[in-house]
Amino acid sequence: LSPIVELNVGGEMYTTTLSTLKKHPGSKLAEMFTGQPKLRTDSEGRFFIDRPGTYFKYILEYLRSNQVPTQCIQDVYKEALFYDIEPLIKQLEDSPQIFGELMARKQFLARVPNYSENIELMIRIARAEAVASRRSSVIVCVVRTEEDAARCQDALNSLDMDRKSVVKFGPWKAAPSISDLLDCIQMDVEAKGYKISFQPHVAEKGFRFKSHDFFYKFLFTWW
């Protein structure tokens, strides 16, 4: 290989040195250029990497000067994981953005049973109700303790609706509150491209408990 390497990363063109690309021998990026190159070339003979080219410049900056990016942290982190550049991954994980997501929010959500599955269930219910509608709603039951879970079940029994359409979150053993979990639900649904809001669910007369103790209505807006 020539010591000067031309790259086409997702349509963005870069020129660097072979030694820069192989700076971290254990990385996937270094392996791409170790021995016989394991990459295709474009029509101009440049090595082609099918990844977002916009963020590769931050990868190169780090390889060239050990400069840890301060912009597009989440996206650069994904690329660092793909190229398996371990020192950069560790430094990015110490940044407030990644640390807060991985060590705080994700660790909390890991203690909420079936969290990811319930997010997908909410989306399926909302999509099923979206036919010829501008909005569709999903009722969510949120309980933090085992005691609340039992009370919630009693409340569900008195609801004048299909109980199968109520998505239940909790209980969990962690410091964050119900409002924190509601914010997480909104964040993760919006991250999938949906426009969503929530409010306390006001039940019909005769409900055995104050409905806002457990129940919230999530509104999906389609247009």
PDB file of C-alpha atoms in Angstrom:
ATOM      1  CA  LEU A   1       0.000   0.000   0.000  1.00  0.00           C
ATOM      2  CA  SER A   2       1.072   3.562  -0.656  1.00  0.00           C
ATOM      3  CA  PRO A   3       1.855   5.530   2.526  1.00  0.00           C
ATOM      4  CA  ILE A   4      -0.714   8.085   1.296  1.00  0.00           C
ATOM      5  CA  VAL A   5      -4.263   6.755   1.258  1.00  0.00           C
ATOM      6  CA  GLU A   6      -7.321   8.247  -0.412  1.00  0.00           C
ATOM      7  CA  LEU A   7     -10.681   7.342   1.087  1.00  0.00           C
ATOM      8  CA  ASN A   8     -14.297   7.674   0.071  1.00  0.00           C
ATOM      9  CA  VAL A   9     -16.341   7.450   3.266  1.00  0.00           C
ATOM     10  CA  GLY A  10     -20.032   7.519   2.421  1.00  0.00           C
ATOM     11  CA  GLY A  11     -19.394  10.031  -0.381  1.00  0.00           C
ATOM     12  CA  GLU A  12     -17.018  12.256   1.625  1.00  0.00           C
ATOM     13  CA  MET A  13     -13.399  12.267   0.358  1.00  0.00           C
ATOM     14  CA  TYR A  14     -10.420  12.112   2.699  1.00  0.00           C
ATOM     15  CA  THR A  15      -6.674  11.886   2.264  1.00  0.00           C
ATOM     16  CA  THR A  16      -4.508  10.595   5.098  1.00  0.00           C
ATOM     17  CA  THR A  17      -1.559   8.345   5.768  1.00  0.00           C
ATOM     18  CA  LEU A  18      -1.496   4.604   6.213  1.00  0.00           C
ATOM     19  CA  SER A  19       0.210   5.026   9.590  1.00  0.00           C
ATOM     20  CA  THR A  20      -2.655   7.242  10.795  1.00  0.00           C
ATOM     21  CA  LEU A  21      -5.261   4.650   9.849  1.00  0.00           C
ATOM     22  CA  LYS A  22      -3.245   1.908  11.583  1.00  0.00           C
ATOM     23  CA  LYS A  23      -2.440   3.937  14.702  1.00  0.00           C
ATOM     24  CA  HIS A  24      -4.410   1.555  16.940  1.00  0.00           C
ATOM     25  CA  PRO A  25      -3.451  -1.954  15.741  1.00  0.00           C
ATOM     26  CA  GLY A  26      -6.329  -3.720  17.488  1.00  0.00           C
ATOM     27  CA  SER A  27      -9.019  -1.563  15.895  1.00  0.00           C
ATOM     28  CA  LYS A  28     -11.296  -2.590  13.052  1.00  0.00           C
ATOM     29  CA  LEU A  29     -10.071   0.435  11.086  1.00  0.00           C
ATOM     30  CA  ALA A  30      -6.456  -0.755  11.321  1.00  0.00           C
ATOM     31  CA  GLU A  31      -7.477  -4.264  10.264  1.00  0.00           C
ATOM     32  CA  MET A  32      -9.068  -2.827   7.109  1.00  0.00           C
ATOM     33  CA  PHE A  33      -5.605  -1.763   5.968  1.00  0.00           C
ATOM     34  CA  THR A  34      -3.481  -4.580   7.378  1.00  0.00           C
ATOM     35  CA  GLY A  35      -2.110  -6.960   4.775  1.00  0.00           C
ATOM     36  CA  GLN A  36      -4.237  -7.095   1.658  1.00  0.00           C
ATOM     37  CA  PRO A  37      -6.849  -4.283   1.957  1.00  0.00           C
ATOM     38  CA  LYS A  38     -10.303  -5.637   2.764  1.00  0.00           C
ATOM     39  CA  LEU A  39     -12.171  -2.791   1.095  1.00  0.00           C
ATOM     40  CA  ARG A  40     -13.741  -2.095  -2.284  1.00  0.00           C
ATOM     41  CA  THR A  41     -12.631   0.888  -4.338  1.00  0.00           C
ATOM     42  CA  ASP A  42     -14.721   3.516  -6.103  1.00  0.00           C
ATOM     43  CA  SER A  43     -14.445   4.525  -9.760  1.00  0.00           C
ATOM     44  CA  GLU A  44     -11.433   6.746  -8.943  1.00  0.00           C
ATOM     45  CA  GLY A  45      -9.577   4.000  -7.098  1.00  0.00           C
ATOM     46  CA  ARG A  46     -10.232   5.396  -3.618  1.00  0.00           C
ATOM     47  CA  PHE A  47     -10.923   2.913  -0.839  1.00  0.00           C
ATOM     48  CA  PHE A  48     -14.637   2.959  -0.043  1.00  0.00           C
ATOM     49  CA  ILE A  49     -16.098   2.697   3.477  1.00  0.00           C
ATOM     50  CA  ASP A  50     -19.888   2.559   3.604  1.00  0.00           C
ATOM     51  CA  ARG A  51     -20.334   4.713   6.712  1.00  0.00           C
ATOM     52  CA  PRO A  52     -21.491   8.312   7.359  1.00  0.00           C
ATOM     53  CA  GLY A  53     -18.659  10.411   5.990  1.00  0.00           C
ATOM     54  CA  THR A  54     -19.590  13.540   7.960  1.00  0.00           C
ATOM     55  CA  TYR A  55     -18.312  12.091  11.234  1.00  0.00           C
ATOM     56  CA  PHE A  56     -15.180  10.415   9.874  1.00  0.00           C
ATOM     57  CA  LYS A  57     -13.352  13.748  10.084  1.00  0.00           C
ATOM     58  CA  TYR A  58     -13.637  13.567  13.877  1.00  0.00           C
ATOM     59  CA  ILE A  59     -12.222  10.047  13.817  1.00  0.00           C
ATOM     60  CA  LEU A  60      -9.275  11.286  11.738  1.00  0.00           C
ATOM     61  CA  GLU A  61      -8.707  14.273  14.023  1.00  0.00           C
ATOM     62  CA  TYR A  62      -8.418  11.916  16.964  1.00  0.00           C
ATOM     63  CA  LEU A  63      -6.048   9.571  15.130  1.00  0.00           C
ATOM     64  CA  ARG A  64      -3.871  12.459  14.004  1.00  0.00           C
ATOM     65  CA  SER A  65      -3.658  14.494  17.203  1.00  0.00           C
ATOM     66  CA  ASN A  66      -5.540  12.652  19.983  1.00  0.00           C
ATOM     67  CA  GLN A  67      -8.135  15.430  19.876  1.00  0.00           C
ATOM     68  CA  VAL A  68     -11.401  14.196  21.380  1.00  0.00           C
ATOM     69  CA  PRO A  69     -14.377  15.714  19.527  1.00  0.00           C
ATOM     70  CA  THR A  70     -16.691  18.106  21.316  1.00  0.00           C
ATOM     71  CA  GLN A  71     -19.392  18.135  18.615  1.00  0.00           C
ATOM     72  CA  CYS A  72     -21.821  15.432  17.423  1.00  0.00           C
ATOM     73  CA  ILE A  73     -20.770  13.307  20.397  1.00  0.00           C
ATOM     74  CA  GLN A  74     -23.508  10.682  20.059  1.00  0.00           C
ATOM     75  CA  ASP A  75     -22.860  10.169  16.334  1.00  0.00           C
ATOM     76  CA  VAL A  76     -19.074  10.095  16.692  1.00  0.00           C
ATOM     77  CA  TYR A  77     -19.470   7.568  19.498  1.00  0.00           C
ATOM     78  CA  LYS A  78     -21.377   5.257  17.138  1.00  0.00           C
ATOM     79  CA  GLU A  79     -18.568   5.539  14.585  1.00  0.00           C
ATOM     80  CA  ALA A  80     -15.898   4.931  17.214  1.00  0.00           C
ATOM     81  CA  LEU A  81     -17.767   1.750  18.186  1.00  0.00           C
ATOM     82  CA  PHE A  82     -17.950   0.668  14.538  1.00  0.00           C
ATOM     83  CA  TYR A  83     -14.243   1.234  13.934  1.00  0.00           C
ATOM     84  CA  ASP A  84     -13.517  -0.269  17.376  1.00  0.00           C
ATOM     85  CA  ILE A  85     -11.084   2.462  18.420  1.00  0.00           C
ATOM     86  CA  GLU A  86     -10.951   1.564  22.097  1.00  0.00           C
ATOM     87  CA  PRO A  87      -9.113   4.638  23.502  1.00  0.00           C
ATOM     88  CA  LEU A  88     -11.555   6.991  21.768  1.00  0.00           C
ATOM     89  CA  ILE A  89     -14.537   4.938  22.933  1.00  0.00           C
ATOM     90  CA  LYS A  90     -13.379   5.172  26.553  1.00  0.00           C
ATOM     91  CA  GLN A  91     -12.764   8.920  26.371  1.00  0.00           C
ATOM     92  CA  LEU A  92     -16.155   9.552  24.761  1.00  0.00           C
ATOM     93  CA  GLU A  93     -17.840   7.448  27.439  1.00  0.00           C
ATOM     94  CA  ASP A  94     -16.424   9.865  29.999  1.00  0.00           C
ATOM     95  CA  SER A  95     -18.136  12.804  28.298  1.00  0.00           C
ATOM     96  CA  PRO A  96     -21.278  14.109  30.055  1.00  0.00           C
ATOM     97  CA  GLN A  97     -23.523  13.196  27.096  1.00  0.00           C
ATOM     98  CA  ILE A  98     -22.461   9.557  26.807  1.00  0.00           C
ATOM     99  CA  PHE A  99     -21.923   9.038  30.538  1.00  0.00           C
ATOM    100  CA  GLY A 100     -25.385  10.357  31.333  1.00  0.00           C
ATOM    101  CA  GLU A 101     -27.016   8.154  28.704  1.00  0.00           C
ATOM    102  CA  LEU A 102     -25.082   4.924  29.361  1.00  0.00           C
ATOM    103  CA  MET A 103     -24.443   5.040  33.094  1.00  0.00           C
ATOM    104  CA  ALA A 104     -27.505   6.926  34.336  1.00  0.00           C
ATOM    105  CA  ARG A 105     -30.523   6.685  32.022  1.00  0.00           C
ATOM    106  CA  LYS A 106     -29.786   3.288  30.464  1.00  0.00           C
ATOM    107  CA  GLN A 107     -28.897   1.770  33.820  1.00  0.00           C
ATOM    108  CA  PHE A 108     -32.206   3.010  35.221  1.00  0.00           C
ATOM    109  CA  LEU A 109     -34.224   1.682  32.284  1.00  0.00           C
ATOM    110  CA  ALA A 110     -32.501  -1.692  32.586  1.00  0.00           C
ATOM    111  CA  ARG A 111     -34.263  -1.987  35.957  1.00  0.00           C
ATOM    112  CA  VAL A 112     -37.706  -1.341  34.483  1.00  0.00           C
ATOM    113  CA  PRO A 113     -39.048  -4.760  33.411  1.00  0.00           C
ATOM    114  CA  ASN A 114     -39.765  -5.165  29.676  1.00  0.00           C
ATOM    115  CA  TYR A 115     -39.125  -1.470  28.981  1.00  0.00           C
ATOM    116  CA  SER A 116     -38.051  -1.863  25.338  1.00  0.00           C
ATOM    117  CA  GLU A 117     -40.801  -4.378  24.599  1.00  0.00           C
ATOM    118  CA  ASN A 118     -43.403  -2.017  26.072  1.00  0.00           C
ATOM    119  CA  ILE A 119     -42.176   0.858  23.901  1.00  0.00           C
ATOM    120  CA  GLU A 120     -42.713  -1.324  20.818  1.00  0.00           C
ATOM    121  CA  LEU A 121     -46.135  -2.401  22.127  1.00  0.00           C
ATOM    122  CA  MET A 122     -47.176   1.259  22.526  1.00  0.00           C
ATOM    123  CA  ILE A 123     -46.163   1.978  18.938  1.00  0.00           C
ATOM    124  CA  ARG A 124     -48.076  -1.044  17.603  1.00  0.00           C
ATOM    125  CA  ILE A 125     -51.245  -0.018  19.451  1.00  0.00           C
ATOM    126  CA  ALA A 126     -50.961   3.592  18.257  1.00  0.00           C
ATOM    127  CA  ARG A 127     -50.426   2.542  14.637  1.00  0.00           C
ATOM    128  CA  ALA A 128     -53.394   0.169  14.786  1.00  0.00           C
ATOM    129  CA  GLU A 129     -55.629   3.065  15.866  1.00  0.00           C
ATOM    130  CA  ALA A 130     -54.268   5.567  13.348  1.00  0.00           C
ATOM    131  CA  VAL A 131     -56.502   4.661  10.395  1.00  0.00           C
ATOM    132  CA  ALA A 132     -58.285   7.788   9.094  1.00  0.00           C
ATOM    133  CA  SER A 133     -57.264   9.687  12.224  1.00  0.00           C
ATOM    134  CA  ARG A 134     -55.008  12.612  12.935  1.00  0.00           C
ATOM    135  CA  ARG A 135     -54.129  11.346  16.391  1.00  0.00           C
ATOM    136  CA  SER A 136     -54.226   8.076  18.249  1.00  0.00           C
ATOM    137  CA  SER A 137     -53.828   7.500  21.962  1.00  0.00           C
ATOM    138  CA  VAL A 138     -52.313   4.808  24.144  1.00  0.00           C
ATOM    139  CA  ILE A 139     -53.091   4.462  27.844  1.00  0.00           C
ATOM    140  CA  VAL A 140     -50.037   3.729  29.974  1.00  0.00           C
ATOM    141  CA  CYS A 141     -50.073   2.493  33.560  1.00  0.00           C
ATOM    142  CA  VAL A 142     -46.940   3.425  35.529  1.00  0.00           C
ATOM    143  CA  VAL A 143     -46.257   1.903  38.943  1.00  0.00           C
ATOM    144  CA  ARG A 144     -43.077   2.298  40.943  1.00  0.00           C
ATOM    145  CA  THR A 145     -43.659  -0.175  43.803  1.00  0.00           C
ATOM    146  CA  GLU A 146     -45.158  -3.634  44.223  1.00  0.00           C
ATOM    147  CA  GLU A 147     -47.897  -2.106  46.374  1.00  0.00           C
ATOM    148  CA  ASP A 148     -48.782   0.331  43.615  1.00  0.00           C
ATOM    149  CA  ALA A 149     -48.777  -2.549  41.134  1.00  0.00           C
ATOM    150  CA  ALA A 150     -51.471  -4.326  43.161  1.00  0.00           C
ATOM    151  CA  ARG A 151     -53.536  -1.140  43.436  1.00  0.00           C
ATOM    152  CA  CYS A 152     -53.094  -0.552  39.726  1.00  0.00           C
ATOM    153  CA  GLN A 153     -54.494  -3.987  38.975  1.00  0.00           C
ATOM    154  CA  ASP A 154     -57.564  -3.197  41.044  1.00  0.00           C
ATOM    155  CA  ALA A 155     -57.922   0.056  39.159  1.00  0.00           C
ATOM    156  CA  LEU A 156     -57.578  -1.731  35.834  1.00  0.00           C
ATOM    157  CA  ASN A 157     -60.436  -4.032  36.793  1.00  0.00           C
ATOM    158  CA  SER A 158     -62.701  -1.005  37.135  1.00  0.00           C
ATOM    159  CA  LEU A 159     -61.673   0.621  33.861  1.00  0.00           C
ATOM    160  CA  ASP A 160     -64.363   0.759  31.214  1.00  0.00           C
ATOM    161  CA  MET A 161     -62.012  -0.227  28.383  1.00  0.00           C
ATOM    162  CA  ASP A 162     -60.046  -3.117  26.925  1.00  0.00           C
ATOM    163  CA  ARG A 163     -57.419  -3.876  29.552  1.00  0.00           C
ATOM    164  CA  LYS A 164     -55.185  -5.482  26.916  1.00  0.00           C
ATOM    165  CA  SER A 165     -54.713  -2.076  25.330  1.00  0.00           C
ATOM    166  CA  VAL A 166     -53.187  -0.628  28.525  1.00  0.00           C
ATOM    167  CA  VAL A 167     -49.389  -0.783  28.545  1.00  0.00           C
ATOM    168  CA  LYS A 168     -47.921  -1.262  32.021  1.00  0.00           C
ATOM    169  CA  PHE A 169     -44.476  -0.032  33.113  1.00  0.00           C
ATOM    170  CA  GLY A 170     -42.920  -1.023  36.441  1.00  0.00           C
ATOM    171  CA  PRO A 171     -42.401  -1.595  39.240  1.00  0.00           C
ATOM    172  CA  TRP A 172     -38.681  -0.802  39.536  1.00  0.00           C
ATOM    173  CA  LYS A 173     -35.994  -0.411  42.189  1.00  0.00           C
ATOM    174  CA  ALA A 174     -34.110   2.770  41.382  1.00  0.00           C
ATOM    175  CA  ALA A 175     -34.144   6.413  42.403  1.00  0.00           C
ATOM    176  CA  PRO A 176     -35.831   8.016  39.347  1.00  0.00           C
ATOM    177  CA  SER A 177     -39.495   8.911  39.741  1.00  0.00           C
ATOM    178  CA  ILE A 178     -42.583   8.252  37.662  1.00  0.00           C
ATOM    179  CA  SER A 179     -42.148  11.600  35.919  1.00  0.00           C
ATOM    180  CA  ASP A 180     -38.585  10.584  34.997  1.00  0.00           C
ATOM    181  CA  LEU A 181     -39.861   7.361  33.430  1.00  0.00           C
ATOM    182  CA  LEU A 182     -42.561   9.242  31.523  1.00  0.00           C
ATOM    183  CA  ASP A 183     -39.876  11.550  30.110  1.00  0.00           C
ATOM    184  CA  CYS A 184     -37.810   8.507  29.097  1.00  0.00           C
ATOM    185  CA  ILE A 185     -40.776   6.972  27.283  1.00  0.00           C
ATOM    186  CA  GLN A 186     -41.353  10.198  25.369  1.00  0.00           C
ATOM    187  CA  MET A 187     -37.636  10.517  24.502  1.00  0.00           C
ATOM    188  CA  ASP A 188     -37.348   6.957  23.200  1.00  0.00           C
ATOM    189  CA  VAL A 189     -40.549   7.055  21.156  1.00  0.00           C
ATOM    190  CA  GLU A 190     -39.554  10.413  19.648  1.00  0.00           C
ATOM    191  CA  ALA A 191     -36.125   8.944  18.838  1.00  0.00           C
ATOM    192  CA  LYS A 192     -37.951   6.513  16.542  1.00  0.00           C
ATOM    193  CA  GLY A 193     -39.411   9.454  14.593  1.00  0.00           C
ATOM    194  CA  TYR A 194     -42.857   9.770  16.182  1.00  0.00           C
ATOM    195  CA  LYS A 195     -44.458  12.978  17.432  1.00  0.00           C
ATOM    196  CA  ILE A 196     -45.803  12.248  20.891  1.00  0.00           C
ATOM    197  CA  SER A 197     -47.021  13.968  24.061  1.00  0.00           C
ATOM    198  CA  PHE A 198     -48.574  12.747  27.290  1.00  0.00           C
ATOM    199  CA  GLN A 199     -50.961  13.879  29.997  1.00  0.00           C
ATOM    200  CA  PRO A 200     -52.662  12.326  33.042  1.00  0.00           C
ATOM    201  CA  HIS A 201     -55.523  10.080  31.997  1.00  0.00           C
ATOM    202  CA  VAL A 202     -58.871  11.242  33.346  1.00  0.00           C
ATOM    203  CA  ALA A 203     -61.111   8.223  33.838  1.00  0.00           C
ATOM    204  CA  GLU A 204     -64.889   8.120  33.795  1.00  0.00           C
ATOM    205  CA  LYS A 205     -66.996   8.605  36.929  1.00  0.00           C
ATOM    206  CA  GLY A 206     -67.002   5.700  39.333  1.00  0.00           C
ATOM    207  CA  PHE A 207     -63.299   5.017  38.987  1.00  0.00           C
ATOM    208  CA  ARG A 208     -62.067   3.486  42.235  1.00  0.00           C
ATOM    209  CA  PHE A 209     -58.854   5.521  42.491  1.00  0.00           C
ATOM    210  CA  LYS A 210     -57.634   8.881  41.316  1.00  0.00           C
ATOM    211  CA  SER A 211     -56.741   8.021  37.755  1.00  0.00           C
ATOM    212  CA  HIS A 212     -53.665  10.244  37.653  1.00  0.00           C
ATOM    213  CA  ASP A 213     -52.106   8.077  40.387  1.00  0.00           C
ATOM    214  CA  PHE A 214     -51.253   5.472  37.757  1.00  0.00           C
ATOM    215  CA  PHE A 215     -52.614   6.222  34.304  1.00  0.00           C
ATOM    216  CA  TYR A 216     -51.348   8.486  31.543  1.00  0.00           C
ATOM    217  CA  LYS A 217     -52.506   9.050  27.992  1.00  0.00           C
ATOM    218  CA  PHE A 218     -49.826   9.216  25.297  1.00  0.00           C
ATOM    219  CA  LEU A 219     -50.986  11.005  22.154  1.00  0.00           C
ATOM    220  CA  PHE A 220     -49.400  10.168  18.792  1.00  0.00           C
ATOM    221  CA  THR A 221     -49.899  12.916  16.202  1.00  0.00           C
ATOM    222  CA  TRP A 222     -49.702  11.678  12.615  1.00  0.00           C
ATOM    223  CA  TRP A 223     -50.227  14.858  10.596  1.00  0.00           C
TER     224      TRP A 223
END
